[in-house]
XYZ file of C-alpha atoms in Angstrom:
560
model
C -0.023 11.191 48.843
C -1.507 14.310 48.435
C -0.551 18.013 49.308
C -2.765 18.482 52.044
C -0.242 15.817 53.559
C 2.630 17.227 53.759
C 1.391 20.107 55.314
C 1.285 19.322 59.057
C 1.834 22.674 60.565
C 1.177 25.198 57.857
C -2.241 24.295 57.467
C -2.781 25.544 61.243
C -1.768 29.066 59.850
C -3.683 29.518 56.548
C -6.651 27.147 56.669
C -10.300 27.599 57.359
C -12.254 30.975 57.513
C -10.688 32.113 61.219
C -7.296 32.581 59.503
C -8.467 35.055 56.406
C -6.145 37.524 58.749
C -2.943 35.250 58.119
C -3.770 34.887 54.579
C -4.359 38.350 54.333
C -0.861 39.366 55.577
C 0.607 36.802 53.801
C -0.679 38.132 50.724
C 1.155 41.364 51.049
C 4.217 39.161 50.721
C 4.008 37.736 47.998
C 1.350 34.548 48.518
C -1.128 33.819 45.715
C -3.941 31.910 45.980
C -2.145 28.467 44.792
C 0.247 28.667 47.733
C -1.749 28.103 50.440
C -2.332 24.593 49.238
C 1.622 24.355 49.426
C 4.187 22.903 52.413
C 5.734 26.132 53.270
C 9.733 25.648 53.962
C 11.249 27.813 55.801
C 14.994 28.909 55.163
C 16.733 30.243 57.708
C 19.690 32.462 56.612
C 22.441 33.832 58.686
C 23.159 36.382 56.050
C 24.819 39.482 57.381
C 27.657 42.131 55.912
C 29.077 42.057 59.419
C 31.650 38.910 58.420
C 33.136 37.674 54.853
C 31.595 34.152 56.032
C 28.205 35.239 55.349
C 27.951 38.293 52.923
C 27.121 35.915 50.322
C 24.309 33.912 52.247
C 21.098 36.323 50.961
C 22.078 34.725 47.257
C 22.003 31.294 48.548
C 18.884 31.396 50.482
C 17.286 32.449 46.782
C 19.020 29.602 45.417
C 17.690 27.066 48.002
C 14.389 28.796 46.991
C 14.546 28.374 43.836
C 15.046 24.323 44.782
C 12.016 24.475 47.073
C 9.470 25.917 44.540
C 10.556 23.161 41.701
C 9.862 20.837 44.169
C 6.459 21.960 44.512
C 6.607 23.846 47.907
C 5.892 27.245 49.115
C 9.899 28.851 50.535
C 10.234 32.126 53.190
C 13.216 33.186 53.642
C 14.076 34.950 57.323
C 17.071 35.745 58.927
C 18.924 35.678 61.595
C 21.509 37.265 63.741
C 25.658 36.331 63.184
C 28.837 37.252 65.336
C 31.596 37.591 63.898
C 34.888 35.319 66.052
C 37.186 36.890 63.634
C 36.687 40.546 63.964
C 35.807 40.271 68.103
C 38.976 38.330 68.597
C 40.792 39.532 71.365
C 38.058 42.073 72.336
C 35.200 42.560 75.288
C 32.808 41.664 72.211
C 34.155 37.953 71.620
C 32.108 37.285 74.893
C 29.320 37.162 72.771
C 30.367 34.458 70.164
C 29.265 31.548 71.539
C 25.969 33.321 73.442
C 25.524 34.370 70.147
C 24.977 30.255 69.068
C 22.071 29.817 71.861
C 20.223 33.176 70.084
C 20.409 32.150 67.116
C 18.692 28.474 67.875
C 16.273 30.559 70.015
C 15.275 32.590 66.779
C 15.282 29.909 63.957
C 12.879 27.817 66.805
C 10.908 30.878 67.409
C 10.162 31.715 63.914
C 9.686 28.130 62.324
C 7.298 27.301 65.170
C 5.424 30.486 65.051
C 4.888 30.558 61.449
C 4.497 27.101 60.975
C 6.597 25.919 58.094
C 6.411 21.974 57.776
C 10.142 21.677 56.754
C 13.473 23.653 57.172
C 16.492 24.630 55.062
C 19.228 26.234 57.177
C 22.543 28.061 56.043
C 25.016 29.047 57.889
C 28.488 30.189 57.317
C 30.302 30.601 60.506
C 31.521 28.941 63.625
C 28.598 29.269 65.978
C 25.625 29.598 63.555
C 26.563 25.595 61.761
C 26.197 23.840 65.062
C 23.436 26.688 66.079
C 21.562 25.431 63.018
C 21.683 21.757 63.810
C 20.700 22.448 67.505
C 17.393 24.095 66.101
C 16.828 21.726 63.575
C 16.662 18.985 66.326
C 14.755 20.789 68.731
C 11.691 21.625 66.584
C 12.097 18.158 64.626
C 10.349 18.446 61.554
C 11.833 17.486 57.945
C 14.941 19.757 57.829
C 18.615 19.991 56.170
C 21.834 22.060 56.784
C 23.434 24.242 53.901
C 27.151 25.131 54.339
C 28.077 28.621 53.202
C 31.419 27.655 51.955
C 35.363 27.547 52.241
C 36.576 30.882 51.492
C 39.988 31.354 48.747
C 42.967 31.161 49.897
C 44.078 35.245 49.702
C 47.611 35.866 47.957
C 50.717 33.465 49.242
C 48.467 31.132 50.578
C 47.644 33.572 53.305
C 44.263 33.144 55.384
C 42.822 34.856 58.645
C 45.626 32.839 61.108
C 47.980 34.235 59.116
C 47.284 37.413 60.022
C 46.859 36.641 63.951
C 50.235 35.214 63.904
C 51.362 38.190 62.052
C 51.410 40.445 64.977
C 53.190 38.511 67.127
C 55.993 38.457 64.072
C 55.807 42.007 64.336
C 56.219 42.674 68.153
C 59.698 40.396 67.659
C 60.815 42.123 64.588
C 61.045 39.265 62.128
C 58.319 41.809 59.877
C 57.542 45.807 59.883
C 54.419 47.095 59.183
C 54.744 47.385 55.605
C 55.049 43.755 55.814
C 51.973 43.438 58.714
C 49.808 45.903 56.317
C 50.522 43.669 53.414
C 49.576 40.799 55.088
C 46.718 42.027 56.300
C 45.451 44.030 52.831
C 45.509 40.373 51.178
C 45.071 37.476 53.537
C 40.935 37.635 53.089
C 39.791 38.133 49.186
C 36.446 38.208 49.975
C 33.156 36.021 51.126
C 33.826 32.390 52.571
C 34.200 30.879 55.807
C 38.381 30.842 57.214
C 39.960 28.386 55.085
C 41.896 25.769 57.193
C 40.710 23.240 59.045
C 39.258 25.559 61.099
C 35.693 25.305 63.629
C 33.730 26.216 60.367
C 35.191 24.046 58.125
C 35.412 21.468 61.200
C 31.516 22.247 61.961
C 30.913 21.871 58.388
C 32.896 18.611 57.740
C 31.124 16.810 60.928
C 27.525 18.268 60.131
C 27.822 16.491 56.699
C 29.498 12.944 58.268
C 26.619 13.367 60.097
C 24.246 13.224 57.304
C 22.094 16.761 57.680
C 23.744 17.912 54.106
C 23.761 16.613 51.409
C 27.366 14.729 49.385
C 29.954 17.903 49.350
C 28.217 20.806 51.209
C 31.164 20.748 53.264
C 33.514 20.732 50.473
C 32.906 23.736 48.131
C 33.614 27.501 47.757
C 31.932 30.243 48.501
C 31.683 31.683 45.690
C 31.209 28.304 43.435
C 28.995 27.285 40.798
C 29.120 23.836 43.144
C 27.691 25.701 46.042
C 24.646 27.157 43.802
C 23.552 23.877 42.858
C 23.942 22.535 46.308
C 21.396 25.150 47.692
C 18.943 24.193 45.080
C 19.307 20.479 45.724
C 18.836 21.062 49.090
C 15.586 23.244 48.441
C 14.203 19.478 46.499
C 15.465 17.881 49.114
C 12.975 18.830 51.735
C 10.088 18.147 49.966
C 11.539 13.972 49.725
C 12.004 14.088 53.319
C 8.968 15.336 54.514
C 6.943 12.939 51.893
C 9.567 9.955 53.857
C 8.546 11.518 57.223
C 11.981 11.912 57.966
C 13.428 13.843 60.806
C 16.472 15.561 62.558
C 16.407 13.268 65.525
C 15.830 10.605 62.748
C 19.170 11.406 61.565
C 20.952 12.680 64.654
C 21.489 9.116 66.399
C 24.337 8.715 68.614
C 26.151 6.686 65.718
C 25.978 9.381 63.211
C 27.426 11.213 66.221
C 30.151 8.949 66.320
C 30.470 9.300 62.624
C 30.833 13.086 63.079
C 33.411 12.466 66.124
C 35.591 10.198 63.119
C 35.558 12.643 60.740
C 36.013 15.308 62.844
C 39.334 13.120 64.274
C 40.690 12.255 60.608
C 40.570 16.047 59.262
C 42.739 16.844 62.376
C 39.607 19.030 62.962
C 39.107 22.217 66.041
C 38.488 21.353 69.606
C 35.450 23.677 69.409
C 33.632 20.394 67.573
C 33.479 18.890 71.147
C 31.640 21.453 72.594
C 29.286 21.818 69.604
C 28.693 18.500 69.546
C 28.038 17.892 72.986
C 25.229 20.474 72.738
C 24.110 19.624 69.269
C 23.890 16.133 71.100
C 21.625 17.173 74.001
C 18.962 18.950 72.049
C 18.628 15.921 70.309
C 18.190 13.646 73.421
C 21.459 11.768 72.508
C 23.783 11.256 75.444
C 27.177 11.960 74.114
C 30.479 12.959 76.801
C 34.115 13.714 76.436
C 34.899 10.509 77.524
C 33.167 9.396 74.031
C 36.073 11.555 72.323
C 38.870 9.471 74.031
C 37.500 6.380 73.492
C 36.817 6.696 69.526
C 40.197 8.979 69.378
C 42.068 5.937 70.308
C 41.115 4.154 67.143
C 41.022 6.767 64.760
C 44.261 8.181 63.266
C 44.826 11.734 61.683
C 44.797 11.151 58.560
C 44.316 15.112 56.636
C 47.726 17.450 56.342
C 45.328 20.590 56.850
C 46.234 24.047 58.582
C 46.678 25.014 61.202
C 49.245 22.563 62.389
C 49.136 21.518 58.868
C 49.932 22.584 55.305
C 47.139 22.660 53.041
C 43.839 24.627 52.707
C 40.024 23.398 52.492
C 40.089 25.031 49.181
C 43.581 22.087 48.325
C 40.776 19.580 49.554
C 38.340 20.234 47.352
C 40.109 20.184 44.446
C 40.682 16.029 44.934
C 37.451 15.437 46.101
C 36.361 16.628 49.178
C 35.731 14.543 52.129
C 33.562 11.843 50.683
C 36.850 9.908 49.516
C 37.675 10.089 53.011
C 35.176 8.817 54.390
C 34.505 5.895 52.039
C 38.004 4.514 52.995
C 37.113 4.898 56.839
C 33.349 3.373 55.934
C 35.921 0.575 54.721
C 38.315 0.556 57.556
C 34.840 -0.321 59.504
C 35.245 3.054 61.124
C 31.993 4.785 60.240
C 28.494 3.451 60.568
C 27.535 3.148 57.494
C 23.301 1.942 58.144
C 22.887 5.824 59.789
C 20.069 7.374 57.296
C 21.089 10.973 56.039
C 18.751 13.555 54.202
C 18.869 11.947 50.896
C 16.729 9.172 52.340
C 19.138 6.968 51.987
C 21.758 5.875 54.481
C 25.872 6.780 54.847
C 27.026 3.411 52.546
C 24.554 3.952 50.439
C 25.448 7.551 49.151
C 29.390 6.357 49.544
C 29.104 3.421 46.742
C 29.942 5.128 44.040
C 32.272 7.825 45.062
C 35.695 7.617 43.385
C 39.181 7.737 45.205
C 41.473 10.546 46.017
C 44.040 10.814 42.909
C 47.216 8.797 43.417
C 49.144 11.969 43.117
C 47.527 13.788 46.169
C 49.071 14.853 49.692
C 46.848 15.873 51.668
C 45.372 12.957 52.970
C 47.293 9.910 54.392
C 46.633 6.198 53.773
C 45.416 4.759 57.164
C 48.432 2.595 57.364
C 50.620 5.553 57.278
C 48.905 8.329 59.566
C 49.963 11.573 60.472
C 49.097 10.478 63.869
C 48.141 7.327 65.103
C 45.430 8.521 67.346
C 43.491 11.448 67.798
C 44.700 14.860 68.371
C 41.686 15.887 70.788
C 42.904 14.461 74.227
C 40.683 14.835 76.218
C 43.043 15.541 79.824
C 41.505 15.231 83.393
C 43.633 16.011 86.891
C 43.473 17.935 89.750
C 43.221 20.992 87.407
C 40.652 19.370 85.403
C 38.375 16.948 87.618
C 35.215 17.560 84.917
C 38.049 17.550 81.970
C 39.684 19.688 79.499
C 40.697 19.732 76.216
C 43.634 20.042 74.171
C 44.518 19.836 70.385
C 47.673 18.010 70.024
C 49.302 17.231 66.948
C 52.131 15.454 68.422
C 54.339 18.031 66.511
C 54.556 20.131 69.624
C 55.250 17.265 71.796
C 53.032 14.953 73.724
C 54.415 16.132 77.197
C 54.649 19.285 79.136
C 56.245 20.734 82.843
C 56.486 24.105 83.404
C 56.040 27.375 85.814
C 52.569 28.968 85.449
C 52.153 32.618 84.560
C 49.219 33.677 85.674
C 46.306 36.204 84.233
C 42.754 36.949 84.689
C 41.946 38.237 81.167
C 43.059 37.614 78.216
C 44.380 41.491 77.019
C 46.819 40.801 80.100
C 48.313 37.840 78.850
C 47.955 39.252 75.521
C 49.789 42.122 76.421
C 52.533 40.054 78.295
C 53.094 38.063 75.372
C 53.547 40.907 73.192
C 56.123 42.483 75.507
C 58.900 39.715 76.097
C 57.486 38.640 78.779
C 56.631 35.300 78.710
C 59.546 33.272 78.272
C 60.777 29.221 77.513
C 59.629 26.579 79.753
C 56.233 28.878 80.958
C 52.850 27.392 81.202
C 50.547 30.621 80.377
C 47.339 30.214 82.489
C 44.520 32.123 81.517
C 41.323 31.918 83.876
C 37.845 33.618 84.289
C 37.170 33.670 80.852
C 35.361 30.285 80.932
C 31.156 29.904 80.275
C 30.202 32.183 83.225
C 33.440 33.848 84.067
C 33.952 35.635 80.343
C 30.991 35.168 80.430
C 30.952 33.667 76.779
C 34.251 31.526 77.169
C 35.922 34.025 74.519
C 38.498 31.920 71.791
C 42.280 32.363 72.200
C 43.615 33.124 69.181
C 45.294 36.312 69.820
C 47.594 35.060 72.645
C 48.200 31.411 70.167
C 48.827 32.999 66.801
C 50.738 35.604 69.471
C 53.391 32.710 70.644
C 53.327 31.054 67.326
C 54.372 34.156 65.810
C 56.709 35.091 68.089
C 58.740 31.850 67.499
C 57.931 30.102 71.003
C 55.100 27.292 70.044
C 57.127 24.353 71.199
C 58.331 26.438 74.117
C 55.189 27.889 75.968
C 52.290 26.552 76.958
C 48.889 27.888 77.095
C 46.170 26.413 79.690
C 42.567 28.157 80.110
C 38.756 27.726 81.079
C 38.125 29.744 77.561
C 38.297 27.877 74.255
C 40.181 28.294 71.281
C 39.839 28.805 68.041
C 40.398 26.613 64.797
C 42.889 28.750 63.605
C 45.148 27.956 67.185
C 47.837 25.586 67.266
C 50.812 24.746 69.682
C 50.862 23.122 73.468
C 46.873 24.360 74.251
C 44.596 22.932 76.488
C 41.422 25.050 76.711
C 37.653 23.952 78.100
C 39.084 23.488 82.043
C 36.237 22.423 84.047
C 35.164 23.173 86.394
C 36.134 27.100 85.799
C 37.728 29.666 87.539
C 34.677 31.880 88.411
C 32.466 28.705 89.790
C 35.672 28.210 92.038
C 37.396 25.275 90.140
C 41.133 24.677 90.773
C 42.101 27.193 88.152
C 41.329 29.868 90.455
C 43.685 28.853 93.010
C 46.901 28.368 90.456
C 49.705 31.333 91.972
C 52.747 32.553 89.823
C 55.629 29.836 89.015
C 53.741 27.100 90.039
C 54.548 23.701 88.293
C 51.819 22.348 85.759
C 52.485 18.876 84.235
C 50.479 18.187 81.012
C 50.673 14.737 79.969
C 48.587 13.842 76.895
C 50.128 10.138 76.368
C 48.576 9.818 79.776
C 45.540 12.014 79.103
C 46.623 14.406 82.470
C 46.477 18.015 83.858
C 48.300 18.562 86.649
C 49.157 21.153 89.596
C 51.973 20.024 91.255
C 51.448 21.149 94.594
C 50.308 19.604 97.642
C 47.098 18.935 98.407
C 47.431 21.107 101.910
C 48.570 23.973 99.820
C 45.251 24.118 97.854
C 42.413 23.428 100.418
C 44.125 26.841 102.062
C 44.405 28.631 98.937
C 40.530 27.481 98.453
C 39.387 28.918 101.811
C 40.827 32.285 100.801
C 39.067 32.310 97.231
C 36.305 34.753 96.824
C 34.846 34.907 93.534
C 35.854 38.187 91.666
C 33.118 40.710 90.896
C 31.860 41.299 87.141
C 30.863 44.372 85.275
C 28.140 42.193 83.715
C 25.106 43.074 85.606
C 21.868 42.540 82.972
C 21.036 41.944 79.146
C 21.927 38.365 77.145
C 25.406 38.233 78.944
C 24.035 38.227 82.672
C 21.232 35.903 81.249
C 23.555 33.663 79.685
C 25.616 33.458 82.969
C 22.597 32.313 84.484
C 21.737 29.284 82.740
C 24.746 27.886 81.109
C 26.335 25.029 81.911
C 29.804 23.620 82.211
C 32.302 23.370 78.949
C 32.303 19.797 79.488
C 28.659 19.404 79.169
C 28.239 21.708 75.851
C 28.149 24.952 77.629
C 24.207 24.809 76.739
C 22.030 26.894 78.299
C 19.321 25.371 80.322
C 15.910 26.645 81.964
C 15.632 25.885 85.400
C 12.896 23.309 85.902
C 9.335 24.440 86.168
């Protein structure tokens, strides 16, 4: 096979006399005369100093260069935008997180197609730019894999980002001062690495490499790890085998390997933000994959992985006995993966599993099968007359499997926040929190400032939380976020009043307003949807096109 091959879309660029201009530009960065005989790979980095989960990305996009050029290829590096969850918590500017994953697909399409690089490396380090990634890399389809930033270290006592969250609500009860807040604070993030728990990036990161768009342990390293060097440079090689095997995203992204994801996703006790990202990672790659899929593959698959945040142990305590490839061996042997789903190494799941060792005898962190932390999964996926389209809850089955209470009612997030941190929301409430889903945030904003607020202030068996918003990794307790349809398109969640009873039932998979039925169709005739100080930019165009949390909360064009 020779060069010219393997160089589908490049060759549209640089060859022929008419495109001297390209080549002339090109020249001025850097091409010689040799590389525009070359496949040209594009990496995509998500590099920014805006978040510790991506200040080290610039040095791994000139590793996964370095990979590319011994394989023979011509690498550009671009970038690309990043938001950060962490520092917008709780804040107008979280409405841009997940917007933020729809721009970011939009620019790594935009520049691979315009260019015309014949094959993609993408990093990302964060929650919205992993599954942003993937959603590019199936919608342009040509020879691509996924890089994972890495797991940042654990910062001193074990501390990480939730602990930090939860913090505050310590504070506002008095069980710390702020000495004790600053300290926490000064040492709970030592420096560049994605939030360490089983968290949406490690989660995202996890299910991208069940998937098989990594390669063996991208999930599973640090940051700041010799490991993670050699991964980008493998993965640089690595593009060069698949585009000589013709091998492609969609390829890859099958609705088994989506299952696969969904499994590992389940047995790492993994963030309910996988089901959205999936969904949409699923629909640009013309795989039909719904919540009901969730409950019906949760019902077989146990949680197997003792892993903040309802758990104990760290991504960095996972690595140390192996990662997640012992993991999913033994559920490849429990005849709970797919193991005939190709991957980017050209080979398929079982294959790359044969020879990978077992977890040390001495390890805690991940159950036996037989002996689960939970039998099932802990995504139930809950529909009722508060959910018709569904919702979505993360339950451990420490915080119990059944809820009744009186709702509290707010239409932001600071106000529950703020009622939270004043004493106000007491034992036995169900804390509804509405217009703050896709098109009422708009942005569906994560939760974690009122969770780590009721954690911390001692009441996460006590109060539960209910909202068209999402939450993220880092939440735990009674939660049920995604409600669909949402408040602002007029879904039942709008017409919840103040010490109303809500019955969540997640042994029966249910949401419920106890009310009659009378009672609502009035409250519905008096509903008028509340205005929005969103009037234009990416926020009033997102509002336009997005779609419901329980279809991916993608945004679509309107047919032409």
């Amino acid at each position: 096979m020779t060069k010219k091959t393997l160089r589908k879309y490049s060759k549209q660029i640089v060859d022929g006399l008419e495109q001297a201009p390209s080549r002339a530009m090109l020249r001025a960065v850097g091409f010689k005369d040799g590389d525009f005989k070359l496949p040209q790979i594009g990496i995509a980095s998500t590099w920014s100093t805006i978040t510790p989960c991506n200040m080290h990305l610039d040095k791994l996009a000139l590793e996964a260069s370095i990979g590319v050029e011994r394989s023979g290829a011509k690498p550009v590096i671009f970038n690309t935008i990043t938001v950060s969850d962490g520092i917008s918590m709780g804040t107008p500017g979280m409405r841009y997180s997940l917007v933020s994953r729809e721009i970011i697909a939009d620019s790594i399409e935009a520049v691979t197609s315009a260019q015309g690089f014949d094959g993609l490396v993408t990093i990302g380090g964060c929650d919205k730019n992993m599954p942003a990634c993937a959603m590019a890399m199936a919608r342009l389809n040509r020879p691509s894999i996924f890089v994972y930033g890495g797991t940042i270290k654990p910062g001193l006592k074990n501390r990480d980002i939730v602990s930090v969250f939860e913090a505050v609500g310590a504070i506002s009860s008095g069980k710390i001062d702020e000495k004790e807040l600053l300290e926490v604070e000064s040492t709970a993030i030592p420096g560049p690495g994605a939030c360490g728990g089983m968290y949406t990036a490690n989660t995202m990161a996890s299910a991208i490499e069940a998937m098989g768009l990594s390669l063996a342990n991208s999930s599973a390293q640090e940051a700041v790890s010799k490991n993670k060097l050699i991964d980008c440079q493998k993965a640089g090689e690595a593009v060069i085998n698949l585009i000589k095997q013709d091998i492609k995203p969609k390829d890859i992204m099958t609705k088994h390997a989506f299952e696969n994801a969904i499994t590992v996703v389940i047995a790492l006790s993994g963030s309910t933000n996988a089901v959205l990202h999936l969904i949409a990672m699923a629909k640009e790659a013309d795989v039909v994959l719904t919540l009901d899929d969730f409950t019906r593959i949760g019902s077989r698959v146990p949680v197997l992985a003792d892993v903040r945040p309802s758990g104990k142990y760290l991504m960095s305590d996972l690595i140390e006995i192996g990662g997640i490839q012992p993991l999913m061996k033994r559920l490849l042997e429990a005849g709970l993966l797919h193991g005939d789903c190709i991957t980017v190494t050209g080979k398929t799941l079982e294959e790359n599993l044969r020879d990978v060792e077992d977890y040390p005898s001495s390890q805690k962190i991940i159950m036996d099968l037989d002996s689960p932390i939970k039998p099932e999964s802990h995504l139930s996926i809950l529909y009722g007359n508060l959910a018709p389209e569904g919702s979505v809850a993360k339950i451990s089955g420490k915080e119990g499997l059944y809820f009744e209470g009186s709702a509290r009612v707010f239409d932001s997030e600071e106000d529950a926040l703020k009622a939270i941190l004043n004493d106000e929301i007491i034992a036995g409430d169900v804390v509804v929190i509405r217009y703050e889903g896709p098109k009422g945030g708009p942005g569906m904003r994560e939760m974690l400032s009122p969770t780590g607020a009721i954690i911390g202030k001692g009441l996460g068996s006590d109060v539960a939380l209910i909202t068209d918003g999402r939450f993220s990794g880092g939440s735990h307790g009674f939660v049920v976020g995604h409600v669909s349809p949402e408040a602002m398109v007029g879904g039942p969640l709008a017409l919840i009043e103040d010490g109303d009873k809500i019955r969540i039932d997640a042994e029966n998979k249910s949401i419920d307003l106890i009310i009659d039925e009378n009672i609502l169709d009035q409250r519905k005739l008096a509903w008028s949807r509340p205005s929005s100080d969103v009037k234009r930019g990416a926020l009033a165009k997102y509002r336009s096109s997005v779609t419901s949390a329980s279809l991916g909360a993608t945004t679509e064009a309107p047919a032409w």
